[in-house]
Coordinates of C-alpha atoms and ligand atoms in Angstrom, one line a residue:
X18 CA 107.8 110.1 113.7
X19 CA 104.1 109.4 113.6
X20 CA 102.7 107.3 110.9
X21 CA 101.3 109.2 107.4
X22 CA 97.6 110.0 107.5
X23 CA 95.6 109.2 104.5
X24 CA 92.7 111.3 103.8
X25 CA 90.2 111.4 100.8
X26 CA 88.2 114.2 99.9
X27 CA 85.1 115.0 97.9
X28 CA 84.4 118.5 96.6
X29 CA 79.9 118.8 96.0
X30 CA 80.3 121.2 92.7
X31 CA 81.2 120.1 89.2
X32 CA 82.1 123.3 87.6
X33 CA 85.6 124.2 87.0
X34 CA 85.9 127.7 88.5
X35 CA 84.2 126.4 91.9
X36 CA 85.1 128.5 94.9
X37 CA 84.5 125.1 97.0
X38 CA 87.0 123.3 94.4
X39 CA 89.6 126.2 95.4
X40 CA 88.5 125.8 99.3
X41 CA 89.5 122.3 98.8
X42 CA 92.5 122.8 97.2
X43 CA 93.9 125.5 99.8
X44 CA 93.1 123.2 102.7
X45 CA 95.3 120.6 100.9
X46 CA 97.9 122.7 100.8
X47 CA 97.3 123.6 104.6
X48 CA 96.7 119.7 106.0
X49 CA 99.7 119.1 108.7
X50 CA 103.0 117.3 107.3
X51 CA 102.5 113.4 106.9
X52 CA 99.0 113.8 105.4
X53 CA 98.2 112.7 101.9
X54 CA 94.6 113.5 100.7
X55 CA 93.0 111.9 97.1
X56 CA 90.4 114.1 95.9
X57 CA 87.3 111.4 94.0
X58 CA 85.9 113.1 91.4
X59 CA 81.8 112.4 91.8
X60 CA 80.4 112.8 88.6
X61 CA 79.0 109.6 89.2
X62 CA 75.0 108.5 87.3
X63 CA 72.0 109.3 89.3
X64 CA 71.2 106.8 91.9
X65 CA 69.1 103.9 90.9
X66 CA 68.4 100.9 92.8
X67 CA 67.8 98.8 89.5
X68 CA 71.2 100.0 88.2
X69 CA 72.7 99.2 91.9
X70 CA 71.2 95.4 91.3
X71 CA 73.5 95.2 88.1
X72 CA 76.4 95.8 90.1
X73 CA 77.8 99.2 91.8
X74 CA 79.3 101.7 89.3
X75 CA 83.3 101.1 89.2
X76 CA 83.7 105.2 90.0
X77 CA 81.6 103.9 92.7
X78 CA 83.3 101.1 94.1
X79 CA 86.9 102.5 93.6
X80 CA 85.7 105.4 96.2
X81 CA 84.4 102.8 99.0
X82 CA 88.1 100.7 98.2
X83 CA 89.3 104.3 98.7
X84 CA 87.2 105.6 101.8
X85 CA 87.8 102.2 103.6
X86 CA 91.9 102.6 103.2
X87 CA 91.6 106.0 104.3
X88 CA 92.0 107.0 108.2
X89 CA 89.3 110.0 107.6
X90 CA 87.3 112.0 104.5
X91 CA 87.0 115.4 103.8
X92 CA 84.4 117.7 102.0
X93 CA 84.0 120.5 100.7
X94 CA 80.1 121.3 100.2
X95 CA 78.5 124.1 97.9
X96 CA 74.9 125.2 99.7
X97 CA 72.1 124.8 96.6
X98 CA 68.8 126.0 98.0
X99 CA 69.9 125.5 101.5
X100 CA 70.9 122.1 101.9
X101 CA 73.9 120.3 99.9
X102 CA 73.9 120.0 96.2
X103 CA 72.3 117.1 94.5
X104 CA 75.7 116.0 93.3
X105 CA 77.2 115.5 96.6
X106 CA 74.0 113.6 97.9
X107 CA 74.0 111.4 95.1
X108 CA 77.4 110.5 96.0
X109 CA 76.6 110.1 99.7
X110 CA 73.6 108.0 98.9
X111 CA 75.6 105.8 96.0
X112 CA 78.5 104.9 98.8
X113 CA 75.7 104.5 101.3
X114 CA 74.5 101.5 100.0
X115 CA 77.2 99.6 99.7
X116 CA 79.1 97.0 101.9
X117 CA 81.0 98.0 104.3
X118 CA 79.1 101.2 104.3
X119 CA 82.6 103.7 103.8
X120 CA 81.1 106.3 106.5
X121 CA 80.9 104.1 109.3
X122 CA 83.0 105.4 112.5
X123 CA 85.6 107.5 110.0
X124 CA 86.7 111.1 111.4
X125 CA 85.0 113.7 108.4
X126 CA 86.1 117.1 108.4
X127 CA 83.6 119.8 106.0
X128 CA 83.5 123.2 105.2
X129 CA 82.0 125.4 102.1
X130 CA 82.0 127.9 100.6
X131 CA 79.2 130.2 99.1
X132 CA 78.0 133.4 97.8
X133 CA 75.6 134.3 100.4
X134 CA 77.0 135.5 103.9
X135 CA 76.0 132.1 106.1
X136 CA 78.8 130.5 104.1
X137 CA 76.6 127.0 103.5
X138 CA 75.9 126.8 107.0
X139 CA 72.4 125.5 106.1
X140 CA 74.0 123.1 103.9
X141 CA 76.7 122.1 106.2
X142 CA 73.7 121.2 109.1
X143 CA 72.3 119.3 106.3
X144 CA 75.3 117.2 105.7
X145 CA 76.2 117.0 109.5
X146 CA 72.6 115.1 109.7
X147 CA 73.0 112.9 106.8
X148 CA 76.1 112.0 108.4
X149 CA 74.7 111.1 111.8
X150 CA 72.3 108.1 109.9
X151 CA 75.8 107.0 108.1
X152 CA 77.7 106.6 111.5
X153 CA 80.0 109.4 110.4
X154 CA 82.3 111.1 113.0
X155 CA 82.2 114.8 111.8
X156 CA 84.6 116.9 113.8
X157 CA 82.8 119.8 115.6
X158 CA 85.3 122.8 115.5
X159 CA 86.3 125.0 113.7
X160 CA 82.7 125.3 111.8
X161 CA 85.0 126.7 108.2
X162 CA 81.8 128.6 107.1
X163 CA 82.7 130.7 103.6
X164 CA 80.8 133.8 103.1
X165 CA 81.1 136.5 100.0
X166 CA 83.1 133.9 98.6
X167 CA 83.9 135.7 95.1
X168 CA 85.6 138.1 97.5
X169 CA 88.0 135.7 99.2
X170 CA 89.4 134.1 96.2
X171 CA 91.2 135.6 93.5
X172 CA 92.9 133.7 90.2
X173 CA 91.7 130.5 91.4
X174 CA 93.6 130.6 95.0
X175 CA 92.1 131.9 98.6
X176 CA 93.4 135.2 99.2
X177 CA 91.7 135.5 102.9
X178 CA 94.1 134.4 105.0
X179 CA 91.5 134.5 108.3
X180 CA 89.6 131.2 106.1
X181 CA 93.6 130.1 105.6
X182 CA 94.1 129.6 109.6
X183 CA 90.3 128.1 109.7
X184 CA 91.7 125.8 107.1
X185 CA 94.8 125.5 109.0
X186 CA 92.8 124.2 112.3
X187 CA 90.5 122.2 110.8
X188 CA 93.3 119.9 109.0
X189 CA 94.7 119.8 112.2
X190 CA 91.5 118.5 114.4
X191 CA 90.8 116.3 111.5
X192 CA 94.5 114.8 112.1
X193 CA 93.8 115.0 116.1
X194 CA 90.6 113.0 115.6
X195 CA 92.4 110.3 113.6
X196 CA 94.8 110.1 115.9
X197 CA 92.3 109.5 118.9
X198 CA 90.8 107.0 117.2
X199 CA 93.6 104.5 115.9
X200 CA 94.9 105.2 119.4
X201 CA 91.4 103.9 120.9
X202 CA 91.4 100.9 118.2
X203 CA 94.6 100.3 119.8
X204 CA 93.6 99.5 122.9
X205 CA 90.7 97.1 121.9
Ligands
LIG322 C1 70.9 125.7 92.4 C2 71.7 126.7 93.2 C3 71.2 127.0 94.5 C4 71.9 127.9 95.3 N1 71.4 128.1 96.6 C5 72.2 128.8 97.5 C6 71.9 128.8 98.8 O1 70.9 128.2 99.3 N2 72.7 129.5 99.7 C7 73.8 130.2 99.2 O2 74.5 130.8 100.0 N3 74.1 130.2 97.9 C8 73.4 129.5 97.0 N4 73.7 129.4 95.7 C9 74.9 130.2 95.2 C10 76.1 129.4 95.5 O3 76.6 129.6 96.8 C11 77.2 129.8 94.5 O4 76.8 129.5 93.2 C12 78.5 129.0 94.7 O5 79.5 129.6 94.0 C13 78.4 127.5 94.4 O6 79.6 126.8 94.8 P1 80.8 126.6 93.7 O7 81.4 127.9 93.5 O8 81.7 125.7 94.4 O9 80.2 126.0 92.5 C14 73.0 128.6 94.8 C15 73.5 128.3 93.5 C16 72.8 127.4 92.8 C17 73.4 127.1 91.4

């Protein structure tokens, strides 16, 4: 028996009947037996560096305590004028101040969905490249890229089962790349 997997996850839109907040939910249900993924809610204040020299935000310091117990971090990213929304950067850029910076070396699997047919792909490259300044370890494959996105949910729930399976592999590289690294840590 291999040991549990602890994931957390961060979904870039607010609004309640987000399609990436149902992405995120269906790849949950998807993620290989033995994983456990939080979800942390990022309706965090804007980034300031003067509010930063009062002392970090506690929403903002329970999701480093989170991120650093975790074996890898997952997001699911709306595209807002082709790159990611300001939410989600104002979350990346909150936990990238801090000490130890949560990014560092962790496996980070993404995907999105949108309206337009590129299915965040723009926004996705964006994150990829925040990701490489953060020491991030995004997996590569499957790219989970959510086009017509009012057309693959219904009620709340993915109804595409082709973006199911995408789901489906992603969780699993995600796991694979978790694996390969405790097993390289291992051997330090
Ligand atoms: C400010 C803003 C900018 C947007 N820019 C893009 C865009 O660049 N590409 C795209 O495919 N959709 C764009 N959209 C449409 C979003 O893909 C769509 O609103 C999507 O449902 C947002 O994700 P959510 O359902 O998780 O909230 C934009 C929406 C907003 C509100």
């Amino acid at each position: 028996m291999s040991e549990p997997i602890k994931l957390v996850a961060f979904c870039g839109s607010l609004r309640k009947a987000s399609f990436n907040r149902m992405a995120l939910n269906a790849f949950i249900e998807r993620v290989p037996a033995g994983t456990a993924v939080q979800t942390i809610e990022i309706d965090w204040p804007l980034y300031n560096a003067e509010i930063q020299a009062q002392g970090f935000p506690d929403k903002v310091q329970a999701a480093q305590k989170a991120m650093l117990e975790a074996d890898g971090i997952v997001f699911a990213t709306p595209e807002y004028n082709y790159g990611i929304s300001g939410v989600l950067k104002n979350a990346i850029d909150w936990l990238s101040r801090m000490t130890p910076q949560p990014f560092a070396a962790k496996p980070i699997a993404m995907f999105g969905a949108s309206g337009g047919v590129l299915g965040t792909a723009r926004g996705q490259y964006q994150l990829r490249q925040n990701l490489i300044f953060l020491d991030g370890r995004p997996v590569n494959k499957p790219e989970v890229m959510i086009g017509g996105a009012p057309s693959r949910f219904a009620d709340g729930k993915l109804t595409d089962e082709a973006t199911g399976k995408l789901l489906v592999d992603l969780g699993a590289s995600l796991v694979l790349a978790v694996r390969q690294a405790k097993a390289a840590a291992s051997v330090k």
